Amino acid sequence: MERIGDFVSRDDDSQANTQFIGGEEPSVLTSSFFLDHVGEVSLTLKPDGLSWKLMESFCNDHDDRSTCLGIQIVSRSDTSIKISDVYAVEFIDWGLVHETLLTNPGCLLGHASEVRKCTQSLSMYRFTVHGVERSKSQPSLWAPTVFTFGHVDKSTCQMWVNRLNGFLTMETDRPKNLLVYVNPGSGKGHGCRTWLSIAPIFLQAKVKTKVTVTERAGNAFEAMASMPDKELNSYDGVVAVGGDGFFNEILNGILLSRHKASYPPSPPDDDLTVETQIDPMVTIAEPSVSGEDESPLLSRSPLGGSQPMNINQDSEMSFPNERFRFGLIPSGSTDAIVMCTTGVRDPMTSALQIILGRRLSLDIVQVARWEKSQSNKDPRVRYAASFAGYGFYGDVITESEKYRWMGPKRYDYAGTKVFLRHRSYEAKVSYMKVETEKTNVGANAKRIKAFWGLSKESERMTCRAKCDICNSTPVTPQVETRDPHKESNWVRVKGRFLSIGAAVISCRNEKAPDGLVADAHLSDGFLHLVLIKDCPRAFYLWHLTQLARKGGTPLNFDFVERHKTTTFTFTSSGEESVWNVDGEILEAQKLSAQVFRGLISVFASGPET
């Protein structure tokens, strides 16, 4: 091949002109290829992406679509894919390329039914580009796509493959080694089937996976808690194939022994003081004993994958951690976490975002259960990524345990029973006041507006991909220090409550399309404390109906209070007190919680809609 200035001339037999533009190490590469099921295209490669333009053909008109006998065949507009959306490039040697647009003059002499004759197959060397495409109607939904390019010259194909793979190696955020835990009992028991459906693209993208299938509740927690930091550091992240409860199990297994922080303030013994525990957090946790998504330790028999490379990393792992990320492939009953972080409840979308190394920071709440006596005993600690709820929420999760044989439908059945029981509880709640907080107590007009579904979606500052609010300030490892003894910092509420909820994220799911708190953000450092005071059953049904509606306003009622805070405490006046923490049961008469902004990173890019 002869170099002429900044260009490399083509071999006369190659039927394509490959051009290097940019000097000794060209940044732009251009050549003619045949794109499978399209035709001859001019292909251009730049560091940020690949683009192609259909070459002029005999059988076309002057508009934006090629036609034959007036029948539209394929778009002639420029097409492209970003390198950041490509996850694999493969050379696949000699074979057929179906050329749709190459003119077959015979078709001009026939009828419209003979248009198919304009398609023929050519044999040539080929390479494929595997990437993602987004649904036009639902941008958050991703699917794999493949483009096959053909050329008569093998060296030309190989050169393009090498160049594309070179650009892919520069995508340094992409994982190379992952731990994968599969919960076979999640949701309808499809955990293994879900993993097998998306495992091939991990292999295609050359992502090594060590896969374990859990056998009993608590095993994944035990595996994460007991794994040496050096071994955990040899992976780029851990992926849970299951639901929110299973993700919570893995989250706690990692954080309880590695996140160093002071406890949240303990609940006051009376209405005058608030005590603070300042000793470093002790990593003692209660293994999960309930919740459908909590099937832990996976058996050591892999479904596929290989052992990770032994990378020398620092022996101690701490959080926040910029490198290590958490992934979640949805296979649970509600999958609220994945709905909020990707925008859809789709295993393939989650898998593609993991492979492409997408990154989001996620707030995590630390929940501390205190003993009834305020002695110097350390609390039991749990972490949650989405929600902690008391009253109605705790009763539903408790009741549902009696009907595990029903699968996900047990939540509907248990929820109906708890709703008809209409039980309220007396409790005291104290929360840290923040300057930006706006108490959301609905007025009559707002309730009427909510009833008729007249709220404007545009008024809600919902969390999106590349959210300005979540990215407004650098992620901080801890909650801002505040003096818990300073009365002006705290607001105390005492009364009877049907439910108390603390949402870290919006908690969107299929039964609550906007979530409990539609404008909650993934990484703004705030909890949303929702207090639902005792009220007639019909009013509470009104609230639940709004929660189940797209565009509903479940918080705009006189008996509902919403407070944005960073920490709160809770004391039950009775002996019974059950909390639902990310779908897991936690019995706690005295409880406190604090949020840590951006404590973990997840493989996700945020909702696109």
Coordinates of C-alpha atoms in Angstrom, one line a residue:
M1 CA 0.0 0.0 0.0
E2 CA 1.5 3.4 -1.0
R3 CA 1.3 6.4 1.2
I4 CA 0.5 9.7 -0.5
G5 CA 0.7 12.6 1.9
D6 CA -1.9 12.0 4.7
F7 CA -3.7 9.4 2.7
V8 CA -3.1 5.7 2.0
S9 CA -4.2 4.7 -1.4
R10 CA -6.3 1.6 -1.9
D11 CA -5.3 -1.6 -3.6
D12 CA -7.1 -1.6 -7.0
D13 CA -8.5 -5.1 -6.1
S14 CA -9.9 -4.0 -2.7
Q15 CA -12.8 -1.9 -4.3
A16 CA -12.5 0.5 -1.4
N17 CA -10.4 3.5 -0.6
T18 CA -9.1 3.4 3.0
Q19 CA -8.0 6.9 4.1
F20 CA -5.9 7.9 7.1
I21 CA -6.4 11.5 8.1
G22 CA -4.3 13.0 10.8
G23 CA -0.6 12.2 10.3
E24 CA 1.5 9.4 11.8
E25 CA -1.1 8.3 14.2
P26 CA -4.3 9.2 12.4
S27 CA -7.4 10.0 14.5
V28 CA -9.8 9.5 11.6
L29 CA -10.2 6.5 9.4
T30 CA -12.5 6.3 6.3
S31 CA -13.2 3.4 4.0
S32 CA -16.0 1.9 1.9
F33 CA -17.7 -1.3 3.2
F34 CA -20.8 -3.3 2.6
L35 CA -23.2 -3.1 5.6
D36 CA -25.2 -6.2 6.0
H37 CA -28.9 -5.8 4.9
V38 CA -28.2 -2.2 3.8
G39 CA -25.6 -1.9 1.0
E40 CA -22.4 -0.1 0.3
V41 CA -21.6 2.6 2.8
S42 CA -18.8 5.1 3.4
L43 CA -17.6 4.2 6.9
T44 CA -15.8 6.7 9.1
L45 CA -14.1 6.0 12.5
K46 CA -13.2 8.8 15.0
P47 CA -12.1 8.5 18.6
D48 CA -15.7 9.2 19.8
G49 CA -17.6 7.0 17.4
L50 CA -18.3 5.2 14.2
S51 CA -20.5 6.7 11.4
W52 CA -21.6 5.6 8.0
K53 CA -23.4 7.1 5.0
L54 CA -25.1 5.1 2.3
M55 CA -23.4 5.3 -1.1
E56 CA -25.4 6.5 -4.1
S57 CA -27.1 3.6 -5.9
F58 CA -28.8 3.3 -9.2
C59 CA -32.2 2.5 -7.8
N60 CA -33.1 5.6 -5.7
D61 CA -34.9 8.9 -5.9
H62 CA -34.0 12.3 -4.4
D63 CA -35.6 12.1 -1.0
D64 CA -34.2 10.8 2.2
R65 CA -35.2 7.1 1.5
S66 CA -33.9 4.8 -1.2
T67 CA -36.7 3.3 -3.3
C68 CA -37.2 0.8 -6.1
L69 CA -40.4 1.1 -8.2
G70 CA -41.7 3.7 -5.7
I71 CA -41.3 1.3 -2.7
Q72 CA -39.2 2.5 0.2
I73 CA -36.4 0.1 1.1
V74 CA -34.0 1.7 3.6
S75 CA -33.1 5.1 5.0
R76 CA -30.2 6.9 3.3
S77 CA -29.6 9.3 6.1
D78 CA -26.3 9.2 8.0
T79 CA -26.1 6.7 10.8
S80 CA -23.7 6.4 13.7
I81 CA -22.9 4.7 17.0
K82 CA -20.8 6.2 19.8
I83 CA -17.7 4.3 21.1
S84 CA -19.2 4.6 24.6
D85 CA -22.2 2.6 23.3
V86 CA -20.1 -0.2 21.7
Y87 CA -19.3 -3.2 23.9
A88 CA -17.6 -5.6 21.5
V89 CA -15.9 -5.8 18.1
E90 CA -15.2 -9.1 16.4
F91 CA -13.5 -10.3 13.2
I92 CA -15.7 -13.1 11.8
D93 CA -13.7 -14.1 8.6
W94 CA -15.2 -15.0 5.2
G95 CA -18.9 -15.2 4.7
L96 CA -22.1 -13.8 3.2
V97 CA -23.1 -10.1 3.4
H98 CA -26.7 -9.4 2.3
E99 CA -26.6 -6.3 0.1
T100 CA -30.1 -4.8 0.0
L101 CA -29.4 -1.7 -2.1
L102 CA -27.1 -3.0 -4.9
T103 CA -29.2 -2.4 -8.0
N104 CA -30.4 -5.4 -9.9
P105 CA -31.6 -3.9 -13.3
G106 CA -34.0 -6.8 -13.7
C107 CA -36.2 -5.5 -11.0
L108 CA -36.9 -2.4 -13.1
L109 CA -38.5 -4.6 -15.7
G110 CA -40.8 -6.5 -13.3
H111 CA -43.6 -5.6 -11.0
A112 CA -43.5 -4.3 -7.5
S113 CA -43.7 -7.9 -6.2
E114 CA -40.2 -8.4 -7.8
V115 CA -38.5 -5.8 -5.6
R116 CA -37.1 -8.6 -3.5
K117 CA -34.7 -9.3 -6.4
C118 CA -32.9 -6.0 -5.5
T119 CA -31.4 -8.0 -2.5
Q120 CA -28.5 -10.3 -3.1
S121 CA -25.7 -11.9 -1.1
L122 CA -22.0 -11.3 -1.5
S123 CA -19.1 -13.3 -0.1
M124 CA -16.4 -11.3 1.7
Y125 CA -14.5 -10.8 4.9
R126 CA -16.6 -9.5 7.8
F127 CA -16.4 -7.9 11.2
T128 CA -19.2 -7.1 13.6
V129 CA -19.8 -4.2 16.0
H130 CA -21.9 -4.9 19.0
G131 CA -23.5 -2.0 20.7
V132 CA -26.7 -0.7 22.3
E133 CA -29.7 1.0 20.9
R134 CA -32.4 2.9 22.8
S135 CA -36.1 2.5 22.3
K136 CA -37.6 5.4 20.5
S137 CA -40.8 5.2 22.6
Q138 CA -39.0 4.5 25.9
P139 CA -35.5 5.9 25.9
S140 CA -34.6 4.2 29.2
L141 CA -35.0 0.8 27.6
W142 CA -31.8 -0.5 26.0
A143 CA -31.3 -3.5 23.7
P144 CA -28.3 -5.0 22.1
T145 CA -27.7 -4.3 18.4
V146 CA -25.2 -5.6 15.9
F147 CA -23.8 -4.2 12.7
T148 CA -21.9 -6.4 10.3
F149 CA -19.5 -4.8 7.8
G150 CA -17.9 -6.7 4.8
H151 CA -14.9 -6.1 2.7
V152 CA -13.0 -8.2 0.1
D153 CA -9.7 -7.4 1.7
K154 CA -9.0 -9.3 4.9
S155 CA -6.3 -6.9 6.1
T156 CA -8.6 -3.9 5.8
C157 CA -11.2 -5.6 8.0
Q158 CA -8.6 -6.6 10.6
M159 CA -7.1 -3.1 10.7
W160 CA -10.5 -1.7 11.5
V161 CA -11.1 -4.3 14.2
N162 CA -7.8 -3.5 15.8
R163 CA -8.5 0.2 15.7
L164 CA -11.9 -0.1 17.2
N165 CA -10.7 -2.4 19.9
G166 CA -8.0 0.1 20.6
F167 CA -10.6 2.8 21.2
L168 CA -12.6 0.3 23.5
T169 CA -9.5 -0.2 25.7
M170 CA -9.6 3.5 26.4
E171 CA -13.0 3.1 28.0
T172 CA -11.4 2.7 31.4
D173 CA -14.6 2.7 33.5
R174 CA -15.7 -0.6 32.1
P175 CA -15.5 -3.6 34.4
K176 CA -13.2 -6.5 33.6
N177 CA -13.8 -8.8 36.6
L178 CA -17.1 -9.1 38.5
L179 CA -18.6 -11.1 41.3
V180 CA -22.1 -12.3 40.4
Y181 CA -24.6 -13.6 43.0
V182 CA -27.8 -15.2 41.7
N183 CA -30.9 -15.6 44.0
P184 CA -32.9 -18.4 42.4
G185 CA -35.9 -17.7 44.7
S186 CA -36.3 -14.0 43.9
G187 CA -39.7 -12.9 42.5
K188 CA -41.3 -15.8 40.8
G189 CA -38.2 -18.0 41.1
H190 CA -36.7 -16.9 37.8
G191 CA -33.3 -15.8 39.1
C192 CA -31.2 -18.4 37.3
R193 CA -33.2 -18.0 34.1
T194 CA -32.7 -14.3 34.2
W195 CA -28.9 -14.7 34.6
L196 CA -28.7 -17.2 31.8
S197 CA -30.6 -14.9 29.4
I198 CA -28.0 -12.1 29.8
A199 CA -24.8 -14.0 30.6
P200 CA -23.8 -14.3 26.9
I201 CA -23.2 -10.6 26.5
F202 CA -20.8 -10.6 29.4
L203 CA -18.8 -13.2 27.6
Q204 CA -19.1 -11.3 24.4
A205 CA -17.8 -8.2 26.0
K206 CA -14.9 -10.1 27.6
V207 CA -16.1 -9.4 31.2
K208 CA -14.9 -12.2 33.5
T209 CA -17.6 -13.2 36.0
K210 CA -17.4 -15.5 39.0
V211 CA -21.0 -16.7 39.4
T212 CA -22.5 -18.2 42.5
V213 CA -26.1 -19.3 43.0
T214 CA -27.4 -18.9 46.6
E215 CA -28.7 -21.9 48.5
R216 CA -30.1 -20.4 51.7
A217 CA -31.0 -17.0 53.3
G218 CA -28.0 -15.2 54.6
N219 CA -25.3 -16.9 52.5
A220 CA -24.5 -13.9 50.3
F221 CA -24.3 -11.7 53.4
E222 CA -21.9 -14.1 55.0
A223 CA -19.8 -14.4 51.8
M224 CA -19.4 -10.6 51.5
A225 CA -18.7 -10.1 55.2
S226 CA -16.1 -12.8 55.4
M227 CA -14.3 -12.1 52.1
P228 CA -10.9 -10.6 52.6
D229 CA -10.5 -7.0 51.4
K230 CA -7.6 -8.1 49.1
E231 CA -9.8 -10.6 47.3
L232 CA -12.7 -8.2 47.1
N233 CA -10.4 -5.5 45.7
S234 CA -9.5 -7.9 42.8
Y235 CA -13.0 -7.3 41.4
D236 CA -14.4 -4.2 39.8
G237 CA -17.8 -4.7 41.5
V238 CA -20.4 -7.1 42.6
V239 CA -23.7 -7.8 40.8
A240 CA -26.9 -9.1 42.4
V241 CA -29.4 -11.0 40.3
G242 CA -32.5 -10.7 42.4
G243 CA -34.7 -8.1 44.0
D244 CA -34.3 -5.2 46.4
G245 CA -34.0 -7.5 49.5
F246 CA -31.2 -9.5 47.9
F247 CA -29.4 -6.4 46.9
N248 CA -29.8 -5.2 50.5
E249 CA -28.2 -8.4 51.8
I250 CA -25.1 -8.0 49.6
L251 CA -24.9 -4.2 50.5
N252 CA -24.9 -5.0 54.2
G253 CA -22.4 -7.8 53.8
I254 CA -19.9 -5.3 52.4
L255 CA -20.6 -2.1 54.3
L256 CA -21.1 -3.4 57.8
S257 CA -17.4 -4.4 58.1
R258 CA -16.0 -1.7 55.9
H259 CA -17.8 1.6 56.4
K260 CA -16.4 3.5 59.3
A261 CA -18.7 6.2 60.7
S262 CA -20.3 7.4 63.9
Y263 CA -23.7 6.1 64.8
P264 CA -26.7 8.3 64.2
P265 CA -28.1 10.1 67.3
S266 CA -29.9 7.7 69.6
P267 CA -33.6 8.4 70.4
P268 CA -34.1 10.7 73.4
D269 CA -35.2 9.1 76.7
D270 CA -37.5 12.1 77.2
D271 CA -38.6 15.2 75.3
L272 CA -35.7 17.3 76.5
T273 CA -32.5 15.6 75.5
V274 CA -31.1 13.8 72.5
E275 CA -28.1 11.6 73.1
T276 CA -25.4 11.0 70.6
Q277 CA -23.2 7.9 70.2
I278 CA -19.8 8.9 68.9
D279 CA -17.9 5.7 69.1
P280 CA -16.9 4.1 65.7
M281 CA -19.5 1.9 64.3
V282 CA -19.2 -1.7 65.3
T283 CA -19.9 -4.0 62.4
I284 CA -22.5 -6.3 63.9
A285 CA -25.4 -7.2 61.8
E286 CA -28.4 -9.4 62.0
P287 CA -28.6 -11.9 59.1
S288 CA -31.8 -11.5 57.2
V289 CA -34.4 -13.9 58.2
S290 CA -37.2 -12.8 56.0
G291 CA -38.0 -11.2 52.7
E292 CA -38.4 -13.0 49.4
D293 CA -35.3 -11.6 47.8
E294 CA -33.0 -12.6 50.5
S295 CA -31.8 -16.0 49.3
P296 CA -28.2 -15.7 50.1
L297 CA -25.3 -17.9 49.7
L298 CA -25.0 -19.0 46.3
S299 CA -23.6 -22.4 45.7
R300 CA -20.0 -22.4 44.4
S301 CA -21.0 -24.1 41.2
P302 CA -20.7 -21.4 38.5
L303 CA -23.3 -21.0 35.8
G304 CA -20.6 -19.6 33.6
G305 CA -17.5 -17.5 33.8
S306 CA -14.1 -17.8 35.2
Q307 CA -11.9 -17.0 38.2
P308 CA -10.9 -13.3 38.4
M309 CA -7.3 -12.1 37.8
N310 CA -5.3 -11.7 41.0
I311 CA -4.8 -7.9 40.8
N312 CA -2.7 -6.3 43.5
Q313 CA -4.9 -3.8 45.2
D314 CA -4.7 -2.1 48.6
S315 CA -5.6 -4.6 51.2
E316 CA -8.1 -2.4 53.0
M317 CA -11.4 -1.4 51.3
S318 CA -13.4 1.5 52.5
F319 CA -16.4 3.5 51.4
P320 CA -17.1 5.8 49.6
N321 CA -15.1 3.9 46.9
E322 CA -14.6 5.4 43.5
R323 CA -13.6 2.1 41.8
F324 CA -15.8 -0.6 43.2
R325 CA -19.4 -0.6 42.1
F326 CA -22.6 -2.4 42.8
G327 CA -24.9 -3.8 40.1
L328 CA -28.4 -5.1 40.1
I329 CA -30.1 -7.3 37.5
P330 CA -33.8 -7.2 38.3
S331 CA -35.5 -10.5 39.2
G332 CA -37.6 -9.5 42.3
S333 CA -41.1 -8.6 43.2
T334 CA -40.9 -4.8 43.0
D335 CA -37.3 -3.9 41.9
A336 CA -37.7 -0.3 43.0
I337 CA -33.9 0.3 43.2
V338 CA -33.3 -0.7 39.5
M339 CA -36.4 1.2 38.4
C340 CA -35.0 4.4 40.0
T341 CA -31.4 3.9 38.8
T342 CA -32.1 2.8 35.2
G343 CA -35.7 3.9 34.6
V344 CA -36.9 0.5 33.6
R345 CA -37.4 -3.0 35.1
D346 CA -35.5 -4.8 32.3
P347 CA -32.6 -7.3 32.9
M348 CA -31.0 -6.6 29.5
T349 CA -30.9 -2.8 30.1
S350 CA -29.2 -3.4 33.5
A351 CA -26.7 -5.8 32.0
L352 CA -25.8 -3.5 29.2
Q353 CA -25.3 -0.6 31.6
I354 CA -23.0 -2.8 33.8
I355 CA -20.9 -3.9 30.8
L356 CA -20.5 -0.4 29.5
G357 CA -19.4 0.8 32.9
R358 CA -22.1 3.4 33.6
R359 CA -21.7 5.0 37.0
L360 CA -24.1 6.7 39.4
S361 CA -23.5 7.7 43.0
L362 CA -26.3 6.5 45.4
D363 CA -27.2 7.7 48.8
I364 CA -27.4 5.1 51.5
V365 CA -29.2 5.3 54.9
Q366 CA -27.7 3.8 58.0
V367 CA -30.4 2.5 60.4
A368 CA -29.5 1.8 64.0
R369 CA -31.7 -0.3 66.3
W370 CA -31.2 0.7 70.0
E371 CA -32.0 -1.4 73.0
K372 CA -34.9 -0.2 75.2
S373 CA -32.4 0.9 77.9
Q374 CA -30.2 3.9 76.8
S375 CA -27.2 2.3 78.3
N376 CA -23.8 2.3 76.6
K377 CA -24.7 -0.7 74.5
D378 CA -23.9 -0.3 70.8
P379 CA -26.9 -0.5 68.4
R380 CA -27.5 -3.1 65.8
V381 CA -26.9 -1.5 62.4
R382 CA -28.4 -2.0 59.0
Y383 CA -28.0 -0.2 55.7
A384 CA -30.7 0.5 53.1
A385 CA -30.6 1.8 49.6
S386 CA -34.3 2.7 49.1
F387 CA -36.7 2.7 52.0
A388 CA -37.4 2.1 55.7
G389 CA -41.0 1.9 56.8
Y390 CA -43.0 1.4 60.0
G391 CA -46.7 0.7 60.7
F392 CA -48.5 -0.3 57.5
Y393 CA -45.2 -1.1 55.8
G394 CA -43.9 -3.2 58.6
D395 CA -47.2 -5.0 59.1
V396 CA -47.4 -5.9 55.3
I397 CA -44.0 -7.4 55.2
T398 CA -44.7 -9.3 58.4
E399 CA -48.0 -10.6 57.3
S400 CA -46.7 -11.6 53.9
E401 CA -44.2 -14.1 55.5
K402 CA -47.2 -16.3 56.3
Y403 CA -48.0 -16.7 52.6
R404 CA -44.6 -17.2 51.0
W405 CA -46.0 -20.0 49.0
M406 CA -48.1 -17.5 47.0
G407 CA -45.0 -15.8 45.5
P408 CA -45.2 -12.1 44.7
K409 CA -49.0 -12.1 45.0
R410 CA -48.7 -12.5 48.7
Y411 CA -47.9 -8.8 49.0
D412 CA -51.3 -7.9 47.5
Y413 CA -53.1 -10.3 49.8
A414 CA -51.2 -9.2 52.9
G415 CA -51.6 -5.6 52.0
T416 CA -55.4 -6.0 51.7
K417 CA -55.6 -7.7 55.1
V418 CA -53.5 -5.0 56.8
F419 CA -55.5 -2.2 55.2
L420 CA -58.8 -3.7 56.4
R421 CA -57.3 -4.0 59.9
H422 CA -56.5 -0.3 59.8
R423 CA -54.2 -0.3 62.8
S424 CA -52.4 2.8 64.0
Y425 CA -49.5 3.1 66.4
E426 CA -48.5 5.7 69.0
A427 CA -44.9 6.9 68.5
K428 CA -42.4 9.8 68.9
V429 CA -40.4 11.0 66.0
S430 CA -37.6 13.6 66.0
Y431 CA -35.9 14.8 62.8
M432 CA -33.1 17.1 61.9
K433 CA -34.3 20.3 60.4
V434 CA -32.7 21.5 57.2
E435 CA -32.8 25.0 55.7
T436 CA -34.2 23.8 52.3
E437 CA -37.0 21.7 53.9
K438 CA -40.5 22.5 52.8
T439 CA -43.2 20.8 54.9
N440 CA -45.7 19.3 52.5
V441 CA -49.0 19.4 54.3
G442 CA -51.8 19.3 51.8
A443 CA -54.6 21.9 51.8
N444 CA -58.2 21.3 50.7
A445 CA -57.6 22.7 47.2
K446 CA -54.6 20.5 46.7
R447 CA -56.5 17.4 47.8
I448 CA -59.2 18.1 45.3
K449 CA -56.6 18.6 42.6
A450 CA -55.0 15.3 43.6
F451 CA -58.3 13.5 43.5
W452 CA -58.9 14.5 39.9
G453 CA -55.3 13.9 38.9
L454 CA -54.7 17.5 37.9
S455 CA -51.1 17.9 39.2
K456 CA -48.5 18.9 36.6
E457 CA -45.7 16.4 36.1
S458 CA -43.5 19.3 35.0
E459 CA -43.7 20.8 38.5
R460 CA -41.8 17.8 39.9
M461 CA -38.1 18.0 39.9
T462 CA -37.6 14.3 39.2
C463 CA -34.2 12.7 39.1
R464 CA -32.9 12.1 35.6
A465 CA -29.7 10.9 33.9
K466 CA -27.0 13.5 34.4
C467 CA -29.1 15.1 37.1
D468 CA -28.0 18.7 38.0
I469 CA -29.1 18.3 41.6
C470 CA -27.2 15.1 42.2
N471 CA -24.1 16.5 40.5
S472 CA -24.4 20.0 42.0
T473 CA -21.7 19.5 44.7
P474 CA -18.9 17.0 45.3
V475 CA -20.0 13.8 47.0
T476 CA -19.2 13.9 50.7
P477 CA -18.5 10.8 52.8
Q478 CA -20.6 11.8 55.8
V479 CA -23.6 13.8 56.9
E480 CA -22.8 17.3 58.0
T481 CA -21.9 17.5 61.7
R482 CA -24.7 19.1 63.7
D483 CA -25.1 19.5 67.5
P484 CA -27.9 17.1 68.5
H485 CA -28.3 18.9 71.8
K486 CA -29.2 22.2 70.1
E487 CA -33.0 22.3 70.3
S488 CA -33.3 24.6 67.2
N489 CA -31.9 21.8 65.1
W490 CA -34.6 19.3 65.9
V491 CA -38.3 19.1 65.4
R492 CA -40.3 16.6 67.5
V493 CA -43.6 15.0 66.6
K494 CA -45.7 12.8 68.8
G495 CA -49.0 11.1 68.0
R496 CA -50.7 8.1 66.4
F497 CA -49.5 7.1 63.0
L498 CA -50.8 4.6 60.4
S499 CA -47.3 4.6 58.8
I500 CA -43.9 6.2 59.0
G501 CA -41.7 6.0 55.9
A502 CA -38.2 7.2 55.2
A503 CA -37.4 7.2 51.5
V504 CA -33.9 7.5 50.2
I505 CA -35.0 7.5 46.6
S506 CA -38.4 7.9 44.9
C507 CA -39.2 4.1 45.3
R508 CA -40.8 3.8 41.9
N509 CA -42.2 0.4 41.0
E510 CA -45.0 -1.1 38.9
K511 CA -47.6 -0.5 41.6
A512 CA -46.4 3.0 42.3
P513 CA -45.3 4.4 39.0
D514 CA -44.0 7.7 40.4
G515 CA -43.0 6.3 43.8
L516 CA -43.9 7.5 47.2
V517 CA -41.7 10.6 46.8
A518 CA -41.7 11.5 43.1
D519 CA -39.1 14.2 43.4
A520 CA -36.6 12.3 45.6
H521 CA -33.1 12.2 44.1
L522 CA -30.5 9.5 44.0
S523 CA -27.6 11.4 45.4
D524 CA -28.6 14.7 47.0
G525 CA -27.8 13.7 50.6
F526 CA -31.4 13.8 51.9
L527 CA -34.0 11.5 53.4
H528 CA -37.7 12.1 52.8
L529 CA -39.6 11.4 56.1
V530 CA -43.3 10.7 55.4
L531 CA -45.6 10.7 58.4
I532 CA -49.2 9.5 57.9
K533 CA -51.3 10.3 60.9
D534 CA -54.3 8.3 62.0
C535 CA -57.3 9.1 59.8
P536 CA -60.5 7.3 58.6
R537 CA -59.9 4.3 56.4
A538 CA -61.5 6.0 53.4
F539 CA -58.9 8.8 53.5
Y540 CA -56.1 6.3 53.7
L541 CA -57.5 4.5 50.7
W542 CA -57.6 7.9 49.0
H543 CA -53.8 8.2 49.7
L544 CA -53.1 4.7 48.4
T545 CA -55.1 5.3 45.3
Q546 CA -53.1 8.4 44.5
L547 CA -49.9 6.4 45.1
A548 CA -50.9 3.8 42.5
R549 CA -51.7 6.5 39.8
K550 CA -49.2 7.9 37.3
G551 CA -49.1 11.6 38.1
G552 CA -50.9 11.1 41.4
T553 CA -50.3 13.2 44.5
P554 CA -50.2 10.9 47.5
L555 CA -48.6 13.4 49.8
N556 CA -51.1 16.2 49.4
F557 CA -53.4 15.4 52.3
D558 CA -54.0 17.1 55.6
F559 CA -53.1 13.8 57.4
V560 CA -49.8 13.4 55.6
E561 CA -46.6 15.3 56.5
R562 CA -43.4 15.1 54.5
H563 CA -40.1 16.4 55.7
K564 CA -36.7 16.5 54.0
T565 CA -34.0 15.7 56.5
T566 CA -30.6 14.1 57.0
T567 CA -31.3 12.1 60.2
F568 CA -34.2 11.2 62.4
T569 CA -35.0 9.1 65.5
F570 CA -38.0 7.0 66.4
T571 CA -39.5 5.6 69.6
S572 CA -42.5 3.4 69.8
S573 CA -44.9 3.7 72.7
G574 CA -45.8 0.1 72.5
E575 CA -43.9 -3.2 72.8
E576 CA -44.5 -4.2 69.1
S577 CA -42.5 -2.4 66.5
V578 CA -41.6 -3.8 63.1
W579 CA -39.8 -2.0 60.3
N580 CA -39.5 -2.9 56.7
V581 CA -36.0 -2.1 55.6
D582 CA -35.5 -2.6 51.8
G583 CA -38.0 -5.5 52.0
E584 CA -36.4 -7.1 55.1
I585 CA -37.9 -7.2 58.6
L586 CA -36.3 -5.3 61.4
E587 CA -37.8 -5.3 64.9
A588 CA -37.0 -2.0 66.7
Q589 CA -38.8 -0.1 69.4
K590 CA -36.1 2.5 69.3
L591 CA -34.5 3.4 66.0
S592 CA -32.4 6.2 64.4
A593 CA -31.2 6.7 60.9
Q594 CA -28.8 9.0 59.0
V595 CA -28.1 9.3 55.3
F596 CA -24.7 9.3 53.7
R597 CA -24.5 11.1 50.4
G598 CA -23.1 9.1 47.5
L599 CA -21.8 6.3 49.8
I600 CA -21.7 3.7 47.0
S601 CA -21.4 3.8 43.2
V602 CA -23.7 1.7 41.1
F603 CA -23.6 0.5 37.5
A604 CA -26.3 2.6 36.1
S605 CA -26.9 5.9 34.1
G606 CA -30.2 7.1 35.5
P607 CA -33.7 7.3 34.0
E608 CA -33.9 8.8 30.5
T609 CA -37.6 9.7 30.8

